[in-house]
XYZ file of C-alpha atoms in Angstrom:
643
model
C -8.822 -18.386 21.981
C -11.040 -17.315 24.666
C -14.160 -18.684 24.591
C -17.669 -16.764 25.703
C -18.541 -20.409 26.794
C -21.870 -22.918 26.418
C -25.106 -20.161 25.714
C -27.399 -22.548 25.677
C -28.369 -26.469 25.851
C -27.898 -27.708 22.665
C -25.507 -25.067 21.521
C -22.668 -24.977 20.064
C -19.127 -23.303 21.652
C -19.288 -20.171 21.049
C -15.660 -18.758 20.133
C -14.194 -15.305 19.936
C -10.760 -15.069 18.775
C -8.001 -12.855 21.194
C -6.225 -9.768 19.178
C -2.807 -9.879 18.525
C -0.383 -7.339 19.995
C -2.009 -3.481 18.337
C -5.134 -4.781 16.906
C -7.991 -3.645 17.608
C -10.234 -4.345 20.314
C -13.395 -7.122 19.695
C -16.837 -6.685 20.633
C -16.752 -2.370 20.572
C -18.835 0.312 19.555
C -17.506 3.294 18.519
C -19.789 6.262 18.355
C -18.848 9.084 16.768
C -20.241 12.257 14.454
C -19.479 13.194 10.932
C -15.141 15.190 10.460
C -15.282 15.852 13.908
C -12.515 15.150 16.002
C -14.179 16.529 18.655
C -13.279 13.682 22.418
C -15.993 14.987 23.396
C -18.948 13.419 21.699
C -17.140 10.553 20.899
C -18.318 7.209 23.393
C -17.622 3.567 24.299
C -19.553 1.163 24.524
C -19.730 -2.714 24.274
C -21.741 -6.016 22.477
C -22.696 -8.000 25.325
C -22.479 -11.414 25.345
C -25.456 -12.017 24.723
C -25.483 -10.271 21.468
C -24.031 -14.148 20.371
C -26.076 -16.608 19.515
C -24.692 -19.854 19.072
C -26.140 -22.302 16.472
C -27.728 -26.161 17.776
C -24.798 -29.083 18.333
C -25.875 -29.983 14.658
C -25.708 -27.723 12.856
C -22.585 -26.193 14.133
C -20.283 -27.962 11.567
C -18.068 -26.283 8.642
C -19.174 -26.145 4.491
C -16.838 -28.476 2.235
C -13.371 -26.493 1.459
C -14.054 -27.256 -2.053
C -11.087 -27.567 -4.700
C -10.306 -24.927 -6.458
C -8.899 -24.687 -10.734
C -4.910 -24.807 -9.953
C -3.721 -22.742 -11.636
C -0.667 -23.335 -13.341
C 3.206 -22.364 -11.838
C 4.758 -21.190 -15.137
C 2.273 -17.477 -16.097
C 0.922 -17.097 -19.743
C 4.066 -14.256 -20.481
C 6.010 -17.218 -19.731
C 5.397 -19.187 -21.647
C 5.330 -16.872 -24.368
C 8.233 -15.856 -24.027
C 10.109 -19.047 -23.793
C 8.414 -20.025 -26.689
C 10.533 -17.445 -29.497
C 13.470 -17.625 -27.485
C 16.435 -18.700 -27.597
C 17.756 -21.836 -25.363
C 21.060 -19.501 -24.006
C 19.001 -15.922 -23.612
C 18.689 -15.394 -19.867
C 15.293 -14.020 -18.077
C 14.815 -12.038 -15.148
C 12.045 -13.826 -12.893
C 10.829 -13.292 -9.908
C 9.932 -16.499 -7.741
C 6.830 -17.430 -5.280
C 7.405 -20.001 -2.779
C 4.922 -21.959 -0.818
C 4.267 -19.631 2.563
C 3.129 -19.358 5.993
C 4.946 -17.451 8.150
C 1.946 -14.618 8.886
C 2.826 -11.007 9.059
C 2.310 -9.344 12.265
C 1.089 -5.428 13.292
C 3.651 -3.587 13.094
C 3.769 0.065 15.348
C 2.525 3.119 14.449
C 3.757 6.230 12.781
C 2.646 9.410 14.819
C 2.509 11.652 11.914
C 1.840 15.205 13.029
C 5.631 14.259 14.672
C 8.869 14.502 12.517
C 10.219 10.582 11.661
C 13.771 11.560 13.315
C 11.535 12.116 17.085
C 11.815 9.577 19.809
C 8.432 8.424 19.674
C 8.655 8.067 15.919
C 12.027 6.349 16.713
C 11.213 4.398 19.039
C 8.179 2.255 15.821
C 10.577 2.341 13.422
C 13.437 0.785 15.391
C 10.802 -1.679 16.944
C 9.209 -2.372 13.229
C 13.021 -2.573 12.972
C 13.840 -5.979 15.369
C 9.578 -7.301 14.180
C 11.322 -7.366 9.690
C 14.464 -8.316 11.320
C 12.556 -11.670 12.913
C 10.684 -12.438 9.438
C 13.457 -12.468 7.511
C 15.435 -14.923 9.737
C 12.483 -17.447 9.584
C 12.267 -16.823 5.698
C 15.780 -16.977 6.150
C 15.573 -20.561 6.598
C 13.343 -21.741 4.722
C 15.097 -20.120 1.123
C 17.769 -23.481 0.985
C 15.843 -25.275 1.007
C 13.391 -23.437 -1.350
C 16.561 -22.452 -3.871
C 17.676 -25.501 -3.843
C 15.859 -26.831 -7.733
C 16.509 -23.281 -9.020
C 20.238 -23.531 -7.988
C 21.117 -26.962 -10.120
C 19.887 -25.333 -12.481
C 21.755 -22.548 -13.082
C 19.967 -19.831 -11.870
C 21.114 -16.522 -10.350
C 19.309 -15.331 -7.228
C 19.264 -11.470 -6.955
C 17.466 -11.300 -5.117
C 14.737 -12.270 -1.861
C 12.241 -11.440 0.830
C 10.352 -10.832 4.601
C 7.105 -9.601 3.496
C 6.329 -13.306 0.710
C 8.817 -16.102 -0.059
C 10.375 -15.172 -2.911
C 13.070 -13.824 -4.941
C 14.040 -12.462 -8.058
C 16.653 -14.338 -10.361
C 17.538 -14.180 -13.482
C 17.793 -18.085 -15.693
C 18.602 -19.349 -19.151
C 15.523 -20.273 -21.051
C 17.073 -23.487 -21.236
C 17.448 -24.598 -17.751
C 13.612 -23.110 -17.072
C 12.564 -25.356 -19.525
C 14.077 -28.009 -18.117
C 13.188 -26.810 -14.637
C 10.454 -29.409 -12.945
C 8.342 -28.214 -9.645
C 6.248 -30.683 -8.667
C 7.811 -30.901 -5.482
C 9.174 -28.079 -4.851
C 7.464 -25.409 -2.950
C 8.020 -23.722 -6.305
C 4.037 -21.814 -6.698
C 4.232 -19.651 -9.252
C 6.796 -18.482 -11.445
C 7.232 -15.306 -13.510
C 9.077 -12.826 -15.447
C 10.135 -9.821 -13.351
C 9.095 -7.711 -16.403
C 4.668 -7.021 -15.904
C 2.643 -5.026 -18.571
C 2.831 -1.380 -19.689
C 1.429 1.412 -17.365
C -1.854 1.918 -17.807
C -3.480 13.989 -20.245
C -5.365 24.377 -17.766
C -7.962 23.719 -20.906
C -10.292 26.224 -19.082
C -12.570 23.652 -18.315
C -13.819 23.504 -14.623
C -15.848 20.631 -14.523
C -13.174 18.199 -14.523
C -11.150 20.320 -11.683
C -9.254 18.061 -8.772
C -11.324 20.439 -7.073
C -14.664 19.100 -8.329
C -14.274 15.308 -7.976
C -13.356 16.308 -4.140
C -16.812 18.269 -3.700
C -18.025 14.736 -5.730
C -16.101 12.823 -2.725
C -16.677 15.646 0.192
C -13.979 15.069 1.752
C -13.876 18.136 1.595
C -15.576 18.474 5.621
C -11.959 16.743 6.504
C -9.888 17.903 5.261
C -8.885 20.771 7.938
C -9.087 18.910 10.661
C -7.707 14.507 9.640
C -6.281 15.362 5.515
C -2.650 14.951 7.420
C 0.091 11.559 7.477
C 1.808 9.079 5.746
C 1.119 7.253 2.340
C 3.074 5.685 0.455
C 2.612 5.561 -3.085
C 3.948 3.214 -6.704
C 3.725 4.320 -9.945
C 6.225 4.980 -12.510
C 7.649 8.026 -10.837
C 7.253 11.136 -9.599
C 8.737 15.221 -11.349
C 9.408 16.184 -7.607
C 10.500 20.118 -9.416
C 6.720 20.333 -11.032
C 5.017 23.555 -8.761
C 1.510 22.098 -7.629
C 4.256 19.228 -6.224
C 6.779 21.661 -4.849
C 7.074 24.746 -2.621
C 6.102 23.574 -0.661
C 6.299 20.263 -1.804
C 4.656 17.243 0.129
C 7.243 14.442 -0.732
C 9.249 12.515 1.521
C 11.013 9.390 0.061
C 11.640 9.568 -3.474
C 13.297 5.887 -5.102
C 13.650 5.064 -8.537
C 12.725 1.016 -7.529
C 13.684 -0.077 -10.326
C 18.057 1.239 -10.984
C 17.574 1.584 -7.434
C 18.198 5.016 -7.129
C 17.616 7.145 -3.605
C 16.994 3.924 -1.971
C 19.703 4.010 0.838
C 17.699 5.932 3.456
C 16.591 5.721 6.566
C 12.940 6.015 7.719
C 13.657 8.923 9.984
C 14.534 10.966 7.026
C 12.975 12.386 3.931
C 15.379 12.645 0.178
C 17.059 15.705 0.638
C 15.914 18.160 -2.726
C 18.306 20.189 -4.490
C 17.718 23.437 -4.642
C 14.431 23.603 -7.544
C 12.916 20.044 -6.478
C 14.475 18.218 -7.952
C 16.004 14.643 -5.901
C 18.499 11.502 -6.813
C 15.658 8.811 -7.041
C 13.097 10.648 -8.378
C 11.553 12.098 -12.346
C 8.538 10.453 -13.576
C 8.888 7.483 -16.187
C 6.179 8.286 -18.432
C 5.655 11.170 -20.611
C 2.800 12.340 -19.163
C 3.038 11.698 -15.721
C 1.514 9.639 -14.445
C 2.867 8.748 -11.021
C 2.679 13.309 -11.080
C -0.414 13.091 -11.892
C -1.779 10.398 -9.015
C 1.021 12.473 -6.653
C -0.652 15.249 -7.659
C -3.957 14.262 -6.677
C -3.324 12.679 -3.313
C -1.503 15.459 -2.028
C -1.148 18.882 -4.808
C -0.822 21.783 -2.960
C -2.992 23.543 -4.488
C -0.871 26.597 -5.913
C -2.359 28.820 -8.797
C -1.139 27.371 -11.705
C -3.070 31.202 -13.725
C -1.002 34.469 -13.780
C -4.101 35.573 -10.843
C -4.940 33.969 -8.297
C -7.863 32.583 -9.188
C -7.054 29.399 -9.139
C -5.748 28.712 -6.029
C -7.131 25.606 -4.603
C -9.196 24.317 -7.877
C -5.492 21.490 -7.642
C -5.624 20.643 -4.950
C -4.890 17.458 -3.058
C -7.484 15.155 -1.402
C -5.123 15.432 1.598
C -2.301 16.591 2.699
C 0.160 13.590 2.898
C 3.568 13.491 3.275
C 4.765 11.452 -0.013
C 6.763 8.022 -0.270
C 6.761 7.946 -3.719
C 8.511 4.375 -5.076
C 8.907 3.975 -8.754
C 7.644 0.712 -10.209
C 8.252 0.725 -13.950
C 11.504 0.563 -16.445
C 12.150 3.445 -17.966
C 10.797 0.272 -21.101
C 6.975 1.434 -18.821
C 7.057 -1.681 -18.090
C 7.034 -3.036 -14.753
C 9.252 -5.298 -12.394
C 7.036 -6.854 -10.495
C 10.499 -7.605 -7.611
C 10.088 -3.855 -7.605
C 6.550 -3.682 -6.768
C 7.084 -6.295 -4.111
C 9.827 -4.510 -2.340
C 7.901 -0.678 -2.307
C 5.119 -3.003 -0.309
C 8.575 -3.453 2.640
C 9.622 -0.195 2.238
C 5.739 0.875 3.030
C 5.989 -1.052 5.982
C 9.650 -0.231 7.026
C 8.240 3.174 7.176
C 5.798 3.243 8.961
C 2.856 4.620 6.224
C -0.328 3.664 6.406
C -2.010 3.652 2.691
C 0.012 2.409 -0.010
C -1.740 3.524 -3.149
C -1.034 1.030 -6.241
C -0.894 1.952 -9.402
C -0.131 -1.067 -11.469
C -2.673 -4.010 -13.431
C -1.603 -7.012 -13.815
C -4.446 -8.128 -14.820
C -2.676 -12.149 -16.893
C -0.752 -13.442 -13.956
C -2.794 -16.068 -11.567
C -3.842 -15.550 -8.193
C -1.539 -17.220 -5.890
C 2.167 -14.815 -6.846
C 3.937 -12.591 -5.480
C 2.096 -8.775 -5.207
C -1.004 -10.849 -4.210
C 0.337 -12.455 -1.177
C 2.928 -9.164 -0.468
C -0.574 -6.902 -0.241
C -2.311 -9.305 1.777
C 1.050 -9.219 4.403
C 1.085 -5.635 4.098
C -2.571 -5.616 4.717
C -1.463 -7.658 7.828
C 1.177 -5.983 8.395
C -1.785 -3.032 8.942
C -0.720 -1.650 5.825
C -4.554 -0.142 4.213
C -4.038 -1.362 0.378
C -5.739 0.607 -2.534
C -5.516 0.071 -6.042
C -6.507 0.016 -9.147
C -8.341 -2.356 -10.650
C -7.414 -1.740 -14.955
C -8.832 -0.458 -17.022
C -9.584 -4.155 -20.344
C -12.683 -5.262 -20.024
C -11.506 -8.535 -20.670
C -8.894 -9.414 -19.139
C -10.636 -8.815 -15.461
C -8.980 -6.813 -12.957
C -5.728 -6.938 -11.777
C -3.323 -7.691 -9.166
C -3.189 -6.550 -6.107
C -6.894 -5.030 -6.920
C -8.115 -8.678 -6.900
C -6.188 -9.019 -3.563
C -8.350 -10.430 -1.237
C -7.675 -8.438 1.633
C -7.074 -5.175 -0.641
C -9.788 -2.936 -2.015
C -10.110 -3.216 -5.962
C -10.606 1.546 -7.653
C -13.130 0.753 -10.153
C -13.752 4.655 -12.033
C -16.723 6.762 -12.652
C -16.949 10.580 -15.201
C -15.835 12.795 -12.869
C -18.383 14.823 -15.719
C -20.599 11.920 -16.245
C -23.859 11.052 -14.762
C -24.749 8.446 -14.534
C -21.898 7.323 -14.244
C -19.549 6.115 -17.337
C -17.661 2.367 -17.142
C -16.398 0.706 -19.342
C -13.154 -1.077 -17.189
C -11.983 -3.917 -15.929
C -14.363 -5.805 -13.451
C -13.831 -9.259 -12.032
C -14.474 -11.470 -10.497
C -11.174 -12.584 -8.578
C -9.871 -15.861 -9.853
C -11.885 -17.333 -6.542
C -15.122 -15.696 -7.225
C -14.748 -12.606 -5.188
C -17.348 -10.226 -7.054
C -14.520 -7.100 -7.299
C -14.146 -4.048 -8.179
C -14.802 -3.027 -4.633
C -15.651 0.694 -5.107
C -16.203 3.597 -7.666
C -13.917 7.128 -7.692
C -14.103 9.937 -9.958
C -11.490 10.176 -12.855
C -10.580 12.142 -16.511
C -9.534 15.118 -13.604
C -7.549 17.605 -15.067
C -3.955 17.147 -12.225
C -0.015 17.654 -13.144
C 2.011 16.001 -15.733
C 5.440 15.656 -16.876
C 5.967 18.034 -19.603
C 7.185 20.545 -17.896
C 6.716 22.086 -14.645
C 3.677 23.113 -14.938
C 2.049 20.972 -18.127
C -1.041 19.649 -17.234
C -1.989 16.371 -18.442
C -5.867 14.011 -18.053
C -5.589 11.669 -15.417
C -8.257 8.763 -16.760
C -9.873 5.645 -15.204
C -9.126 2.921 -12.984
C -5.774 5.203 -12.190
C -6.699 8.583 -12.504
C -9.811 6.410 -9.782
C -7.520 5.744 -7.211
C -5.833 8.071 -5.528
C -9.444 9.179 -4.502
C -10.325 6.433 -2.993
C -6.315 6.126 -1.244
C -6.973 10.326 0.184
C -10.616 9.138 1.235
C -9.269 5.898 3.482
C -6.749 7.575 5.133
C -8.543 10.885 5.989
C -11.058 8.397 7.066
C -8.431 6.112 9.623
C -7.351 9.150 10.979
C -11.064 10.357 11.847
C -10.929 6.920 13.249
C -7.574 7.710 15.942
C -8.697 11.747 17.054
C -9.220 11.325 20.700
C -11.249 9.093 21.772
C -12.021 9.689 25.813
C -10.582 7.231 27.817
C -8.264 4.778 25.771
C -6.264 5.745 22.059
C -7.399 4.039 19.489
C -5.888 2.110 16.364
C -8.390 0.960 13.669
C -6.745 -1.922 11.670
C -7.122 -1.947 8.231
C -10.181 -4.382 7.486
C -12.618 -0.850 9.538
C -11.269 1.444 7.236
C -12.262 -0.947 4.591
C -15.319 -1.452 6.037
C -16.576 2.737 6.175
C -15.436 2.466 2.586
C -17.717 0.178 1.753
C -20.624 2.377 4.125
C -19.627 5.416 1.664
C -21.110 3.259 -1.080
C -24.624 4.374 -3.034
C -25.090 1.441 -3.726
C -27.008 -1.889 -1.784
C -26.713 -5.232 -2.197
C -26.756 -8.729 -1.936
C -23.676 -8.017 -4.638
C -22.842 -11.050 -7.454
C -20.004 -11.435 -8.747
C -20.247 -9.935 -12.150
C -20.661 -6.814 -10.248
C -19.071 -4.212 -12.735
C -19.234 -1.289 -10.218
C -19.141 -2.863 -6.638
C -21.502 -0.944 -3.998
C -21.258 2.037 -6.953
C -19.872 5.750 -6.168
C -17.931 6.593 -2.916
C -19.255 9.192 -1.537
C -17.537 9.730 2.060
C -20.647 10.321 5.635
C -21.655 13.353 6.521
C -24.585 14.564 8.053
C -24.686 12.051 10.849
C -23.413 10.143 13.841
C -21.148 6.850 13.467
C -21.346 3.679 14.892
C -18.677 0.733 13.875
C -16.711 -2.375 15.531
C -14.993 -5.668 15.107
C -16.718 -8.934 15.408
C -15.821 -12.812 15.375
C -18.694 -15.588 13.602
C -17.315 -19.245 13.673
C -19.590 -22.292 12.595
C -21.168 -22.307 15.663
C -22.397 -18.890 14.998
C -25.990 -18.043 14.515
C -25.513 -14.214 14.653
C -23.884 -11.789 16.281
C -26.642 -8.634 17.225
C -25.003 -5.333 17.587
C -27.084 -3.239 19.267
C -27.426 0.128 17.994
C -28.871 2.665 20.369
C -30.353 6.224 18.647
C -29.475 9.693 19.556
C -32.214 11.577 20.870
C -33.781 12.958 17.798
C -33.296 10.145 16.597
C -32.308 9.287 12.374
C -33.280 10.148 8.881
C -31.333 6.881 7.628
C -29.786 4.099 8.117
C -26.724 2.556 6.421
C -24.466 0.195 6.834
C -21.534 -2.891 5.651
C -19.836 -4.951 6.551
C -15.969 -6.737 5.051
C -14.525 -9.093 6.122
C -10.243 -10.400 5.662
C -10.183 -14.015 3.718
C -7.267 -15.605 4.374
C -5.860 -18.472 0.335
C -5.325 -22.129 1.748
C -3.573 -24.460 -0.669
C -3.832 -28.233 0.254
C -0.702 -30.218 -1.133
C -0.093 -26.840 -4.332
C -4.555 -27.362 -4.695
C -6.156 -24.413 -3.449
C -8.759 -24.147 -1.815
C -12.697 -22.226 -1.641
C -11.838 -20.577 1.449
C -14.563 -18.375 1.168
C -16.958 -17.410 4.311
C -20.274 -16.295 3.692
C -21.592 -13.625 6.051
C -24.360 -11.933 5.923
C -26.176 -8.830 7.510
C -29.369 -7.428 8.706
C -31.053 -4.002 9.773
C -34.298 -4.591 12.563
C -36.238 -4.025 14.934
C -34.757 -5.840 18.535
C -36.742 -8.369 19.867
C -37.731 -11.649 19.419
C -40.055 -10.775 16.723
C -38.578 -7.851 16.073
C -38.133 -6.859 11.852
C -36.391 -7.434 9.192
C -35.498 -3.888 7.736
C -33.182 -3.667 5.628
C -31.001 -7.217 4.179
C -27.685 -7.332 1.962
C -27.249 -11.459 2.040
C -24.884 -12.017 -1.204
C -22.445 -14.632 -1.650
C -19.678 -14.337 -3.093
C -18.556 -11.499 -2.044
C -17.118 -9.890 1.387
C -18.392 -7.383 2.079
C -22.180 -6.333 1.934
C -23.862 -2.505 2.653
C -27.839 -2.809 2.663
C -29.975 0.629 3.661
C -32.916 1.651 4.604
C -35.218 4.863 5.068
C -38.653 6.805 6.602
C -41.290 8.855 6.276
C -41.084 9.083 10.302
C -37.001 10.097 11.651
C -35.966 6.736 13.132
C -36.447 6.792 17.140
C -35.589 2.821 18.489
C -33.334 1.274 20.093
C -32.074 -0.604 16.519
C -29.923 -3.661 15.904
C -27.498 -4.518 13.405
C -27.215 -8.847 12.307
C -24.287 -9.849 11.134
C -25.285 -13.984 9.795
C -22.370 -16.145 9.029
C -24.901 -18.143 6.814
C -22.049 -20.411 5.311
C -18.131 -20.307 7.667
C -15.555 -23.105 5.718
C -12.869 -21.841 7.355
C -11.643 -23.227 11.011
C -9.727 -20.171 12.106
C -12.550 -18.029 13.186
C -13.397 -15.201 10.472
C -13.263 -11.158 11.997
C -16.151 -8.888 10.537
C -15.944 -5.559 10.969
C -18.484 -3.544 10.424
C -20.183 0.289 10.336
C -23.117 1.904 10.378
C -24.089 5.537 9.314
C -26.780 6.288 11.454
C -27.969 10.260 8.342
C -29.261 13.485 10.747
C -28.313 11.840 13.646
C -26.905 14.391 16.674
C -25.133 13.965 19.627
C -25.807 17.331 21.765
């Protein structure tokens, strides 16, 4: 820990963590014009030490970590299944254990180079060493973790390195006799999860209409490349919108194992017709095929003439690793989903798209933990919220360090929505934002069939595509040192790209509202830390000559789950956001001060251009964790230009 020291007599000491290797630095103010790749228009300043204001000693204390309801170790569907099975029936399970291993930041591939190029091979070799270390750390614990299971006749099928969990097979009578008290087991669930969540000449629901709504077109040319992993029902690799040219890289069925023995330096090798071993969509209408096309469809004409060229071009040009995690029965394999997270990290993808809606399991399981650990390793996780409003938001969309996506109809204004929402089991508002849904895209009935991709599944790839564009924009060359943003910085930009302002209550159905990428202005962003001794952090914002028409700002912060003696704790840190004029007597222009979430968004405009210096104040209202809380911030100066 790097101490900032006592800032005034009688004040608590302020400390900020030193970033781990590969992580984004603290206390930088990075400024860059919207959708611009020009390094000369980018600048880097530093947040001064004086920006950190300390609390008085007698106010510098932690809020209580209130115990939360203890979730059942056996998930509800497993309990229902055990009631109706004979004792000698075998069950395929995913079992999660208490986890004490921190997953470090992984290297990053250069998406402009082939996977086999020397730079990328070195990054993949480094990744394999990290994974080897994680396997070693976990293997020491697995022998103890699985003792009780083996004593009851369990067959261990597979263990994981991203989380402390195993896939296993047990007889129903043995599982009924299993006593979990005194073991490290925190969740036992069925490996078989829930079911996966259809050219009509109507131009209002084509993909290009939705792309226009989210404002991603200006970003496509310079920032459209990248590496994305998709966890879904598989993909029809021969569809004309995904073939010749094809954006598909690795295609694998993680349920059967087809297509998985593939090094990170290569892609699956297609046949002459585009078919690939391990490819194929298990969903009759083509759920995964539709998602892949929204992400990275080639936009070739689907009509006999050229008039439809570009109507069905994806949000990005990303190379896609498509992992089938649903079986032939259309049900999710939870073990396959965790394996998908591992493969996405092994292959150093930038964004993972999780098209699943496991909304009937407690929030202590392996899938949610895998999403959180993937974020720590550097992967942006974007997940469908799910479509069952009475069951609440699904996993991993409700994970602490994933963005959960809700849906708004592409042809509805104002948007319609009747899908899953929070709060999460620990009270956080979800979804985080809305993206357009109901667009016409590729289907699975033939190589030129089309369907409507609806609900939150149809919305998620638009949000994921925007996340990739924003991350690539941040990574373009800077005038000084290279910049490798944390996933949390991308999350803050996504929150900033909403249309609603806080405070946000735990019962919100829309999060920050509809996604619209920044346009026509200047963006500033950075990363700070707060703790129990921090009263506020005042980030100075200097507007360029000519000022700005309006100011929008957002913060997002990653929280960690803490369990004490098997009881999950309330570790939510309440952080607020203000836009202010500077000085001791400065006034608040806008505020977002909700109590429940991990994001805030505020906005301010005036009839005259804003020409003064402003302050973005980050206020830790209530801190429950002894570990410093990282906070990512982003600010958009609408109409501001760099000369």
